[in-house]
Short mmCIF file of C-alpha atoms in Angstrom, two decimals:
data_model
loop_
_atom_site.label_atom_id
_atom_site.label_comp_id
_atom_site.label_asym_id
_atom_site.label_seq_id
_atom_site.Cartn_x
_atom_site.Cartn_y
_atom_site.Cartn_z
CA MET E 21 -41.89 2.16 24.99
CA THR E 22 -42.42 -1.45 23.94
CA SER E 23 -40.56 -4.21 25.67
CA SER E 24 -38.68 -5.18 22.51
CA THR E 25 -37.17 -1.68 22.30
CA ALA E 26 -36.05 -1.96 25.89
CA LYS E 27 -34.52 -5.34 25.10
CA ARG E 28 -32.63 -3.95 22.13
CA GLN E 29 -31.31 -1.13 24.24
CA ARG E 30 -30.12 -3.57 26.89
CA GLN E 31 -28.38 -5.60 24.19
CA GLN E 32 -26.74 -2.47 22.83
CA ALA E 33 -25.51 -1.45 26.27
CA ALA E 34 -24.09 -4.92 26.86
CA GLY E 35 -22.35 -4.94 23.47
CA PHE E 36 -20.90 -1.53 24.12
CA THR E 37 -19.53 -2.56 27.48
CA LEU E 38 -17.96 -5.67 26.00
CA LEU E 39 -16.19 -3.69 23.25
CA THR E 40 -14.94 -1.14 25.77
CA VAL E 41 -13.50 -3.91 27.93
CA ILE E 42 -11.75 -5.46 24.91
CA ALA E 43 -10.27 -2.11 23.92
CA ALA E 44 -9.18 -1.42 27.48
CA LEU E 45 -7.49 -4.85 27.60
CA THR E 46 -5.15 -4.01 24.71
CA ILE E 47 -4.17 -0.78 26.44
CA PHE E 48 -3.64 -2.72 29.65
CA VAL E 49 -1.25 -5.16 27.93
CA ILE E 50 0.88 -2.37 26.47
CA VAL E 51 0.98 -0.38 29.70
CA ALA E 52 1.79 -3.54 31.68
CA ILE E 53 4.76 -4.42 29.47
CA LEU E 54 6.10 -0.87 29.51
CA ALA E 55 5.62 -0.51 33.28
CA TYR E 56 7.16 -3.89 34.07
CA ILE E 57 10.30 -3.22 32.05
CA LEU E 58 10.51 0.35 33.30
CA ILE E 59 10.26 -0.68 36.95
CA ARG E 60 12.74 -3.55 36.68
CA GLY E 61 15.20 -1.78 34.41
CA VAL E 62 15.22 1.86 35.41
CA GLY E 63 17.61 1.19 38.31
CA ALA E 64 20.31 0.03 35.88
CA VAL E 65 20.16 3.05 33.64
CA SER E 66 22.80 5.65 34.44
CA PRO E 67 25.26 7.67 32.37
CA GLY E 68 27.86 5.03 33.15
CA PHE E 69 25.56 2.27 31.89
CA LEU E 70 24.68 4.14 28.70
CA PHE E 71 28.14 5.40 27.75
CA THR E 72 30.61 2.67 28.67
CA PRO E 73 31.30 -0.71 27.05
CA PRO E 74 30.45 -3.93 28.88
CA SER E 75 33.12 -5.35 31.16
CA ASN E 76 33.80 -8.43 33.27
CA GLY E 77 32.37 -10.89 30.74
CA MET E 78 29.42 -8.50 30.19
CA LYS E 79 28.29 -8.95 33.78
CA ALA E 80 29.20 -5.34 34.51
CA GLY E 81 29.71 -2.09 32.67
CA GLY E 82 27.42 -0.58 30.08
CA ILE E 83 25.96 -1.02 26.61
CA TRP E 84 27.44 1.93 24.64
CA PRO E 85 28.80 -0.15 21.71
CA ALA E 86 25.40 -1.79 21.31
CA ILE E 87 23.63 1.59 21.25
CA VAL E 88 26.05 2.93 18.66
CA GLY E 89 25.79 -0.29 16.64
CA THR E 90 21.99 -0.18 16.53
CA PHE E 91 22.20 3.46 15.48
CA TYR E 92 24.59 2.60 12.62
CA LEU E 93 22.50 -0.37 11.52
CA THR E 94 19.33 1.72 11.48
CA LEU E 95 21.07 4.46 9.53
CA GLY E 96 22.50 1.93 7.05
CA THR E 97 19.06 0.34 6.63
CA ALA E 98 17.57 3.76 5.89
CA LEU E 99 20.30 4.48 3.35
CA PHE E 100 19.36 1.41 1.29
CA ALA E 101 15.67 0.96 2.00
CA VAL E 102 14.40 4.54 1.75
CA PRO E 103 15.47 5.44 -1.82
CA LEU E 104 14.65 1.95 -3.10
CA GLY E 105 11.30 1.74 -1.31
CA ILE E 106 10.11 5.22 -2.22
CA GLY E 107 11.29 4.75 -5.80
CA ALA E 108 9.39 1.49 -6.13
CA ALA E 109 6.27 3.07 -4.63
CA ILE E 110 6.44 6.04 -7.01
CA TYR E 111 6.72 3.62 -9.92
CA LEU E 112 3.71 1.61 -8.74
CA ALA E 113 1.50 4.56 -7.84
CA GLU E 114 2.40 7.13 -10.49
CA TYR E 115 3.86 5.43 -13.54
CA ALA E 116 2.86 1.78 -13.91
CA ARG E 117 -0.45 0.93 -15.50
CA GLU E 118 -2.21 -2.03 -13.91
CA SER E 119 -0.77 -5.08 -15.65
CA THR E 120 0.44 -8.57 -14.99
CA LEU E 121 3.81 -7.09 -14.08
CA THR E 122 2.42 -4.80 -11.37
CA ARG E 123 0.28 -7.64 -10.04
CA VAL E 124 3.38 -9.83 -9.75
CA ILE E 125 5.27 -6.99 -8.04
CA ARG E 126 2.45 -6.51 -5.55
CA ILE E 127 2.26 -10.24 -4.78
CA ALA E 128 6.03 -10.24 -4.27
CA ILE E 129 5.82 -7.31 -1.85
CA THR E 130 3.00 -8.92 0.14
CA ASN E 131 4.95 -12.17 0.37
CA LEU E 132 8.14 -10.38 1.30
CA ALA E 133 6.26 -8.88 4.24
CA GLY E 134 5.24 -12.34 5.41
CA ILE E 135 8.68 -13.98 5.45
CA PRO E 136 9.96 -14.78 8.97
CA SER E 137 12.83 -12.55 9.97
CA VAL E 138 15.21 -15.44 10.59
CA VAL E 139 14.88 -16.40 6.92
CA TYR E 140 16.06 -12.90 6.00
CA GLY E 141 19.01 -13.52 8.30
CA LEU E 142 19.96 -16.72 6.48
CA PHE E 143 19.44 -15.06 3.08
CA GLY E 144 21.68 -12.17 4.13
CA LEU E 145 24.30 -14.62 5.33
CA GLY E 146 24.28 -16.43 2.00
CA LEU E 147 24.17 -13.40 -0.28
CA PHE E 148 25.91 -10.53 1.45
CA VAL E 149 28.24 -12.16 3.99
CA LEU E 150 29.44 -15.15 1.97
CA PHE E 151 28.73 -14.67 -1.74
CA LEU E 152 29.48 -10.94 -1.96
CA LYS E 153 32.19 -11.36 0.72
CA PHE E 154 31.08 -8.42 2.86
CA GLY E 155 31.78 -10.59 5.91
CA THR E 156 29.86 -10.19 9.13
CA SER E 157 29.52 -6.44 8.92
CA ILE E 158 27.33 -3.37 9.33
CA LEU E 159 27.04 -3.29 5.54
CA ALA E 160 25.73 -6.86 5.27
CA GLY E 161 23.41 -6.37 8.26
CA SER E 162 22.04 -3.07 6.95
CA MET E 163 21.30 -4.58 3.55
CA THR E 164 19.56 -7.56 5.11
CA LEU E 165 17.46 -5.30 7.31
CA ALA E 166 16.76 -3.06 4.32
CA ILE E 167 15.26 -5.93 2.32
CA MET E 168 13.13 -6.86 5.30
CA THR E 169 11.96 -3.24 5.67
CA LEU E 170 11.20 -2.63 1.98
CA PRO E 171 7.63 -4.00 1.93
CA VAL E 172 6.58 -1.73 4.79
CA ILE E 173 8.10 1.35 3.15
CA ILE E 174 6.75 0.52 -0.31
CA SER E 175 3.19 -0.15 0.79
CA THR E 176 2.89 2.84 3.14
CA THR E 177 4.48 5.16 0.59
CA GLU E 178 2.20 3.89 -2.18
CA GLU E 179 -0.80 4.47 0.05
CA ALA E 180 0.39 7.99 0.90
CA LEU E 181 0.85 8.80 -2.81
CA ARG E 182 -2.59 7.44 -3.70
CA SER E 183 -4.21 9.60 -1.02
CA VAL E 184 -3.16 12.75 -2.92
CA PRO E 185 -6.25 13.86 -4.91
CA GLN E 186 -6.17 12.86 -8.58
CA SER E 187 -7.40 16.36 -9.50
CA PHE E 188 -4.01 17.81 -8.43
CA ARG E 189 -2.30 15.61 -11.02
CA VAL E 190 -4.79 16.46 -13.76
CA VAL E 191 -4.37 20.19 -13.12
CA SER E 192 -0.58 19.97 -13.13
CA VAL E 193 -0.56 17.98 -16.37
CA SER E 194 -3.12 20.28 -18.00
CA LEU E 195 -0.78 23.23 -17.36
CA GLY E 196 1.98 21.52 -19.29
CA GLY E 197 3.61 19.55 -16.50
CA THR E 198 5.43 16.31 -17.21
CA ARG E 199 4.61 13.32 -15.08
CA TRP E 200 7.85 13.70 -13.13
CA GLN E 201 7.33 17.45 -12.55
CA THR E 202 3.88 16.64 -11.25
CA VAL E 203 5.22 13.99 -8.90
CA ARG E 204 8.08 16.15 -7.66
CA LYS E 205 6.29 19.46 -7.23
CA VAL E 206 2.79 18.42 -6.19
CA VAL E 207 2.38 14.77 -5.26
CA LEU E 208 5.54 14.07 -3.24
CA PRO E 209 5.31 17.18 -1.00
CA GLU E 210 1.69 16.37 -0.23
CA ALA E 211 2.48 12.73 0.52
CA LEU E 212 5.64 13.43 2.51
CA PRO E 213 4.18 13.18 6.04
CA GLY E 214 2.60 9.83 5.20
CA ILE E 215 5.82 8.63 3.62
CA LEU E 216 7.91 9.69 6.62
CA THR E 217 5.55 7.87 8.95
CA GLY E 218 5.92 4.69 6.92
CA VAL E 219 9.68 5.03 6.74
CA ILE E 220 10.01 5.48 10.50
CA LEU E 221 7.69 2.58 11.26
CA GLY E 222 9.74 0.38 8.92
CA LEU E 223 13.06 1.46 10.43
CA GLU E 224 11.68 0.99 13.92
CA ARG E 225 11.00 -2.63 13.12
CA ALA E 226 14.50 -2.99 11.69
CA ALA E 227 16.05 -1.45 14.80
CA GLY E 228 14.37 -3.98 17.06
CA GLU E 229 15.04 -7.17 15.06
CA THR E 230 17.50 -9.80 16.26
CA ALA E 231 17.33 -12.65 13.78
CA PRO E 232 18.32 -10.80 10.57
CA ILE E 233 21.51 -9.41 12.13
CA MET E 234 22.44 -12.52 14.10
CA PHE E 235 24.36 -14.06 11.17
CA THR E 236 25.09 -10.92 9.19
CA ALA E 237 26.29 -8.10 11.44
CA ALA E 238 26.20 -8.74 15.13
CA ALA E 239 29.22 -9.43 17.31
CA PHE E 240 28.84 -11.38 20.53
CA PHE E 241 31.20 -9.06 22.35
CA LEU E 242 33.16 -6.18 20.85
CA PRO E 243 34.22 -3.49 23.29
CA ARG E 244 35.63 -1.17 20.60
CA MET E 245 33.51 0.86 18.22
CA PRO E 246 33.18 -0.23 14.59
CA SER E 247 35.43 1.91 12.44
CA SER E 248 34.13 1.03 8.96
CA PRO E 249 30.94 -0.33 7.37
CA LEU E 250 32.77 -3.62 6.90
CA ASP E 251 33.26 -4.07 10.66
CA PRO E 252 30.92 -6.22 12.72
CA THR E 253 29.12 -4.45 15.51
CA MET E 254 27.23 -5.02 18.71
CA ALA E 255 23.54 -4.16 18.57
CA LEU E 256 20.89 -3.74 21.24
CA PRO E 257 18.47 -6.53 20.33
CA TYR E 258 21.21 -9.09 19.78
CA HIS E 259 23.02 -7.97 22.94
CA LEU E 260 19.80 -8.44 24.88
CA PHE E 261 19.42 -11.91 23.42
CA VAL E 262 23.03 -12.75 24.36
CA ILE E 263 22.92 -11.52 27.93
CA SER E 264 19.53 -13.13 28.49
CA THR E 265 20.45 -16.60 27.24
CA GLN E 266 24.19 -17.02 26.77
CA VAL E 267 25.77 -15.54 29.89
CA PRO E 268 25.36 -17.52 33.10
CA GLY E 269 24.99 -15.46 36.26
CA MET E 270 24.02 -12.30 34.38
CA PRO E 271 22.61 -9.60 36.72
CA VAL E 272 18.89 -9.35 35.95
CA GLN E 273 18.93 -5.59 36.29
CA ILE E 274 21.35 -5.18 33.37
CA GLN E 275 19.07 -7.34 31.21
CA PHE E 276 16.06 -5.19 31.99
CA GLY E 277 18.11 -2.01 31.66
CA THR E 278 19.13 -3.06 28.14
CA ALA E 279 15.53 -3.95 27.28
CA LEU E 280 14.43 -0.56 28.56
CA VAL E 281 16.94 1.30 26.38
CA LEU E 282 15.88 -0.69 23.29
CA LEU E 283 12.24 -0.01 24.10
CA VAL E 284 12.83 3.72 24.52
CA PHE E 285 14.71 3.77 21.19
CA VAL E 286 11.82 2.09 19.35
CA VAL E 287 8.95 3.84 21.15
CA GLY E 288 10.77 7.14 20.66
CA MET E 289 10.85 6.58 16.89
CA ASN E 290 7.17 5.69 17.01
CA LEU E 291 6.40 8.93 18.84
CA VAL E 292 8.26 10.94 16.22
CA ALA E 293 6.17 9.24 13.51
CA THR E 294 2.94 10.02 15.37
CA LEU E 295 4.02 13.61 15.85
CA ILE E 296 4.80 14.09 12.15
CA ARG E 297 1.45 12.62 11.21
CA SER E 298 -0.62 14.70 13.60
CA ARG E 299 1.19 17.93 12.73
CA ALA E 300 0.68 17.27 9.01
CA ARG E 301 -2.98 16.57 9.64
CA ALA E 302 -3.41 19.87 11.44
CA ARG E 303 -1.69 21.67 8.57
CA ARG E 304 -3.68 19.96 5.81
CA GLN E 305 -5.66 22.45 3.79
CA TRP E 306 -7.99 20.42 1.63
CA MET B 1 -16.44 43.40 -39.67
CA VAL B 2 -13.59 41.26 -38.44
CA THR B 3 -12.87 38.23 -40.56
CA LEU B 4 -13.12 35.04 -38.56
CA MET B 5 -10.01 32.92 -38.58
CA ASP B 6 -10.34 29.19 -38.08
CA LYS B 7 -8.46 28.31 -34.90
CA ILE B 8 -9.37 24.66 -34.55
CA VAL B 9 -10.82 22.47 -37.27
CA ILE B 10 -12.22 19.11 -36.22
CA LYS B 11 -12.70 16.58 -38.99
CA ASP B 12 -14.63 13.34 -38.66
CA LEU B 13 -13.63 12.77 -35.03
CA TYR B 14 -14.62 9.44 -33.50
CA LEU B 15 -13.69 8.47 -29.98
CA GLN B 16 -14.55 5.45 -27.89
CA TYR B 17 -13.59 4.81 -24.26
CA SER B 18 -12.35 1.43 -23.06
CA ASP B 19 -15.57 0.74 -21.17
CA GLN B 20 -17.34 0.53 -24.56
CA THR B 21 -19.19 3.81 -24.14
CA GLU B 22 -19.03 5.53 -27.48
CA SER B 23 -18.41 9.14 -26.82
CA LEU B 24 -17.95 11.02 -30.04
CA ARG B 25 -19.43 9.97 -33.36
CA GLY B 26 -18.15 11.72 -36.42
CA ILE B 27 -17.76 15.28 -35.20
CA ASN B 28 -17.08 17.99 -37.78
CA LEU B 29 -16.68 21.40 -36.24
CA THR B 30 -14.72 24.57 -36.88
CA ILE B 31 -13.90 26.77 -33.91
CA PRO B 32 -13.24 30.38 -34.90
CA ALA B 33 -10.52 32.46 -33.28
CA ASN B 34 -11.39 35.21 -30.80
CA GLN B 35 -14.92 34.00 -30.29
CA ILE B 36 -16.73 32.20 -27.49
CA SER B 37 -17.79 28.83 -28.83
CA VAL B 38 -20.22 27.05 -26.58
CA LEU B 39 -20.64 23.27 -26.54
CA PHE B 40 -23.93 22.37 -24.88
CA GLY B 41 -26.46 19.59 -24.55
CA PRO B 42 -27.62 16.97 -22.05
CA ALA B 43 -25.14 15.02 -19.92
CA GLY B 44 -23.24 12.25 -21.71
CA GLY B 45 -23.36 14.06 -25.02
CA GLY B 46 -19.60 14.19 -25.45
CA LYS B 47 -18.97 17.88 -24.70
CA SER B 48 -16.38 17.32 -21.98
CA THR B 49 -14.78 14.53 -23.96
CA LEU B 50 -14.33 16.83 -26.93
CA LEU B 51 -12.88 19.51 -24.66
CA ARG B 52 -10.36 17.01 -23.35
CA VAL B 53 -9.36 16.02 -26.88
CA LEU B 54 -8.40 19.60 -27.61
CA ASN B 55 -5.51 19.62 -25.13
CA ARG B 56 -4.95 15.86 -25.19
CA LEU B 57 -5.99 15.46 -21.56
CA ASN B 58 -7.71 12.28 -22.70
CA ASP B 59 -4.22 10.78 -22.79
CA LEU B 60 -4.75 10.24 -19.06
CA THR B 61 -7.94 8.23 -19.60
CA ASP B 62 -8.46 4.83 -21.18
CA VAL B 63 -9.35 5.68 -24.73
CA ARG B 64 -9.88 2.60 -26.80
CA ALA B 65 -10.23 3.98 -30.26
CA GLN B 66 -9.92 7.38 -31.81
CA SER B 67 -9.94 8.49 -35.41
CA GLY B 68 -10.24 11.67 -37.40
CA GLU B 69 -8.28 14.89 -37.27
CA VAL B 70 -8.08 17.88 -34.99
CA LEU B 71 -6.22 20.67 -36.76
CA PHE B 72 -4.85 23.34 -34.46
CA ASP B 73 -3.60 26.19 -36.67
CA GLY B 74 -3.39 23.57 -39.39
CA LEU B 75 -1.43 21.00 -37.37
CA ASN B 76 -3.09 17.70 -36.48
CA ILE B 77 -2.71 17.46 -32.71
CA LEU B 78 -3.83 13.83 -32.57
CA GLU B 79 -0.55 12.74 -34.20
CA LYS B 80 1.71 10.77 -31.87
CA SER B 81 4.62 13.03 -32.72
CA VAL B 82 2.92 16.18 -31.43
CA ASP B 83 4.66 17.90 -28.50
CA VAL B 84 1.86 17.46 -25.96
CA ILE B 85 3.52 19.64 -23.31
CA ASN B 86 3.76 22.52 -25.76
CA LEU B 87 0.17 21.97 -26.88
CA ARG B 88 -1.10 22.15 -23.29
CA ARG B 89 0.75 25.42 -22.78
CA LYS B 90 -1.13 26.83 -25.75
CA VAL B 91 -4.47 25.33 -24.75
CA GLY B 92 -5.35 26.15 -21.16
CA MET B 93 -8.13 24.45 -19.24
CA VAL B 94 -10.44 25.39 -16.37
CA PHE B 95 -12.40 22.61 -14.70
CA ALA B 96 -15.89 22.40 -13.21
CA THR B 97 -14.58 22.06 -9.67
CA PRO B 98 -11.94 24.66 -8.90
CA VAL B 99 -8.76 22.87 -7.90
CA ALA B 100 -6.39 25.13 -6.02
CA LEU B 101 -3.06 23.38 -5.70
CA PRO B 102 -1.79 23.26 -2.10
CA PHE B 103 0.42 26.31 -2.66
CA SER B 104 0.15 30.05 -2.12
CA ILE B 105 -2.03 32.20 -4.40
CA ARG B 106 1.11 33.46 -6.13
CA ARG B 107 2.60 30.03 -6.80
CA ASN B 108 -0.76 28.74 -8.02
CA VAL B 109 -1.03 31.45 -10.65
CA LEU B 110 2.60 31.09 -11.71
CA TYR B 111 2.67 27.29 -11.61
CA GLY B 112 2.48 26.89 -15.39
CA LEU B 113 5.40 29.26 -15.85
CA GLU B 114 7.29 27.44 -13.10
CA LEU B 115 6.80 24.18 -15.03
CA ALA B 116 8.11 25.88 -18.15
CA GLY B 117 11.25 26.94 -16.24
CA GLU B 118 10.51 30.67 -16.21
CA HIS B 119 12.57 32.38 -13.48
CA ARG B 120 12.86 36.03 -14.52
CA PRO B 121 11.24 38.04 -11.69
CA ARG B 122 9.99 40.75 -14.03
CA VAL B 123 8.24 38.27 -16.30
CA LEU B 124 6.70 36.51 -13.30
CA SER B 125 5.40 39.61 -11.56
CA GLU B 126 4.02 40.94 -14.83
CA ALA B 127 2.24 37.65 -15.54
CA LEU B 128 0.89 37.53 -11.99
CA GLU B 129 -0.76 40.94 -12.11
CA ARG B 130 -1.94 40.65 -15.70
CA SER B 131 -3.60 37.25 -15.34
CA LEU B 132 -5.21 38.02 -11.97
CA THR B 133 -6.55 41.28 -13.40
CA GLN B 134 -7.91 39.49 -16.47
CA ALA B 135 -9.64 37.01 -14.20
CA ALA B 136 -11.15 39.87 -12.15
CA LEU B 137 -9.41 38.73 -8.98
CA TRP B 138 -6.45 41.12 -8.61
CA ASP B 139 -8.14 43.66 -6.35
CA GLU B 140 -9.35 40.95 -3.98
CA VAL B 141 -6.00 39.19 -3.53
CA LYS B 142 -3.25 41.71 -4.30
CA ASP B 143 -2.52 42.22 -0.58
CA ARG B 144 -2.34 38.55 0.30
CA LEU B 145 -0.62 36.86 -2.62
CA ASP B 146 1.36 34.59 -0.31
CA ASP B 147 -1.62 33.24 1.58
CA PRO B 148 -2.64 29.66 0.89
CA ALA B 149 -4.94 29.51 -2.13
CA VAL B 150 -7.39 27.18 -0.40
CA ALA B 151 -8.31 30.03 1.96
CA LEU B 152 -10.12 31.69 -0.95
CA SER B 153 -13.86 31.24 -1.46
CA GLY B 154 -15.15 28.89 -4.16
CA GLY B 155 -15.82 31.74 -6.57
CA GLN B 156 -12.40 33.24 -5.96
CA GLN B 157 -10.76 29.83 -6.42
CA GLN B 158 -12.47 29.41 -9.78
CA ARG B 159 -11.20 32.81 -10.93
CA LEU B 160 -7.78 31.82 -9.56
CA CYS B 161 -7.90 28.74 -11.81
CA LEU B 162 -8.80 30.97 -14.74
CA ALA B 163 -5.88 33.26 -13.88
CA ARG B 164 -3.61 30.22 -13.62
CA SER B 165 -4.41 29.12 -17.15
CA LEU B 166 -4.07 32.69 -18.43
CA ALA B 167 -0.66 33.25 -16.85
CA GLN B 168 1.27 31.46 -19.56
CA GLN B 169 -0.69 33.30 -22.27
CA PRO B 170 -2.31 30.37 -24.05
CA GLU B 171 -4.03 30.80 -27.38
CA VAL B 172 -7.13 28.83 -26.50
CA ILE B 173 -8.94 28.51 -23.16
CA LEU B 174 -11.16 25.51 -22.53
CA LEU B 175 -13.73 25.88 -19.76
CA ASP B 176 -15.65 22.85 -18.53
CA GLU B 177 -18.71 24.13 -16.63
CA PRO B 178 -16.55 26.72 -14.87
CA THR B 179 -19.45 28.26 -12.98
CA SER B 180 -21.36 25.13 -11.96
CA GLY B 181 -20.47 25.54 -8.29
CA LEU B 182 -20.64 29.32 -8.14
CA ASP B 183 -23.15 31.83 -6.84
CA PRO B 184 -24.83 34.21 -9.36
CA ILE B 185 -22.49 37.11 -8.56
CA SER B 186 -19.31 35.10 -9.08
CA THR B 187 -20.87 33.61 -12.20
CA SER B 188 -21.51 37.01 -13.74
CA LYS B 189 -17.95 38.07 -12.87
CA VAL B 190 -16.56 35.06 -14.71
CA GLU B 191 -18.87 35.62 -17.68
CA ALA B 192 -17.89 39.29 -17.84
CA SER B 193 -14.18 38.37 -17.86
CA LEU B 194 -14.82 35.96 -20.72
CA GLN B 195 -16.23 38.77 -22.85
CA GLU B 196 -13.01 40.71 -22.24
CA LEU B 197 -10.79 37.70 -22.79
CA LYS B 198 -12.10 36.81 -26.22
CA GLN B 199 -10.33 39.87 -27.60
CA GLU B 200 -7.08 38.00 -27.00
CA TYR B 201 -8.03 34.36 -26.73
CA THR B 202 -10.15 31.74 -28.42
CA ILE B 203 -12.64 30.43 -25.88
CA VAL B 204 -14.39 27.06 -25.85
CA LEU B 205 -16.94 26.76 -23.08
CA VAL B 206 -19.15 23.97 -21.82
CA PRO B 207 -21.82 25.97 -20.00
CA HIS B 208 -23.69 24.67 -16.98
CA SER B 209 -27.09 25.68 -18.30
CA VAL B 210 -28.88 26.52 -21.54
CA GLN B 211 -29.39 30.04 -20.20
CA GLN B 212 -25.67 30.51 -19.80
CA ALA B 213 -25.10 29.11 -23.28
CA ALA B 214 -27.56 31.66 -24.69
CA ARG B 215 -25.96 34.51 -22.70
CA VAL B 216 -22.36 34.03 -23.76
CA ALA B 217 -22.32 32.14 -27.06
CA ASP B 218 -20.94 33.69 -30.20
CA MET B 219 -21.11 30.26 -31.75
CA ALA B 220 -23.12 27.41 -30.25
CA ALA B 221 -22.83 23.67 -30.82
CA PHE B 222 -25.58 21.35 -29.66
CA PHE B 223 -24.40 17.85 -28.72
CA LEU B 224 -26.67 14.87 -28.27
CA GLN B 225 -25.40 11.36 -27.48
CA GLY B 226 -22.01 11.85 -29.07
CA GLU B 227 -23.30 13.62 -32.15
CA LEU B 228 -23.10 17.23 -33.14
CA VAL B 229 -26.68 18.12 -34.00
CA GLU B 230 -26.24 21.73 -34.94
CA PHE B 231 -23.55 24.36 -34.97
CA SER B 232 -24.58 27.94 -35.71
CA PRO B 233 -24.05 31.48 -34.49
CA GLY B 234 -25.52 31.74 -30.99
CA LYS B 235 -28.20 34.27 -31.88
CA ARG B 236 -29.64 32.08 -34.59
CA LEU B 237 -29.38 28.78 -32.74
CA PHE B 238 -31.24 30.01 -29.68
CA THR B 239 -33.96 31.92 -31.54
CA ASN B 240 -34.38 29.95 -34.71
CA PRO B 241 -32.78 26.50 -34.54
CA ARG B 242 -32.63 24.45 -37.71
CA ASP B 243 -33.01 21.06 -36.05
CA LYS B 244 -36.14 19.95 -34.21
CA ARG B 245 -34.05 18.29 -31.47
CA THR B 246 -32.17 21.51 -30.81
CA GLN B 247 -35.42 23.39 -30.58
CA ASP B 248 -36.91 20.87 -28.14
CA TYR B 249 -33.85 21.01 -25.91
CA VAL B 250 -33.50 24.78 -25.95
CA GLU B 251 -37.17 25.16 -25.11
CA GLY B 252 -36.75 22.74 -22.22
CA ARG B 253 -38.80 19.86 -23.58
CA PHE B 254 -36.14 17.32 -22.53
CA GLY B 255 -32.74 17.15 -20.87
#
């Protein structure tokens, strides 16, 4: 073996080690955050904490209205963003020919994804809360979150649709299928796991956002449950923001307990998405 | 002697794709009913393109210019007003690579009828057995019709695709190198079914070799660079071609 080969092998080993360390670092950061919040917050979590409203100026009691509120907001976001996002993606992937129009749409989607979330909040305040007179409400908050979520849903859905082999479409059309029959019977079922993953990842982001709901949906303190879509609501991320910055003398354990619940909510959704994806992969037959 | 009816008459067909490649240059060709017409020649000659004109599958590709007429039972199918869906039900197609849709064997075969909105169980079960039998696949799959179609071997999948296009009883079947990926045994099964099928259907085949062309052709058309060089009964074309270029190709001097 020449010495230059040995040198190259040493370089390769060093490079490998470096990359492994970098990869391990990212895992370390995630585990550290999860562990830290788990350790500091797990003591606060009890049935009483989960299922009762806050009391004593939020320094005691639980977070039930915030849990319910985040659930409603996520559901409302899904109601608006999912049909709109999937519809737009089907148009882009299956119907539109490449043109100036589709290029403009794509640029718009990319830019939409890059807008800071607080700007969505202000936009929602202007359009939904004030102009359309929805008031500070679940409806206004859901719509604001839906607009923010759209780019994620559109681009992941479009990608899922494009990953379905073109030959499936050609066969379906050659047998006398219309474009819509082809999409509905062949393309959509094949793309569904990918679409669901994208939808869940989008909603997960919506569930965790504070800024878009700050001016459009969230109530500082509201011990009763919202009774209509036009009611304001408490929500986990905003509640966490409030009790971390706005309430003097707040017990630290409640703050971390709230953070833990939010984290479980979001990580749980992520796990569901991963599960759907891996099960679909195992089932895939082509 | 059976009189030959003209099923498809192609008049002065020109076609050019958007990427400037000229694909068909003034094709005049009459495809007789209930015969196997073979379109053969070296790659890029326009055979597949012509096949895709016959059921308007070229609508999915970027065709820049097209002129001429394709008369199907006397009706010009290149007209904008033609009911393309209906045309594709009458003109079935089998591709070089078998594409089993991600369904069961049963649903694959009946997919065309499903698209047409056929629900009557008796019609469906009749079509299922008839088309799988015609494609020489019934005995191999009759006990596992609800298994996923992708579990079938390549040769079985290709016969499944043939059965799928037969299920809605088309008038014409287009086959684009249907045996290119198959072993000799599967190939001879497909070729044997074609001989049966021509009793009922008009068959247009792009073969995957000159030998196959010679084996199955009632009528043979030799294509070279977008032009139809010669179109004659198979026996004559392969033994006594009129054109020098046909002779050179058939004898393996180029291509």
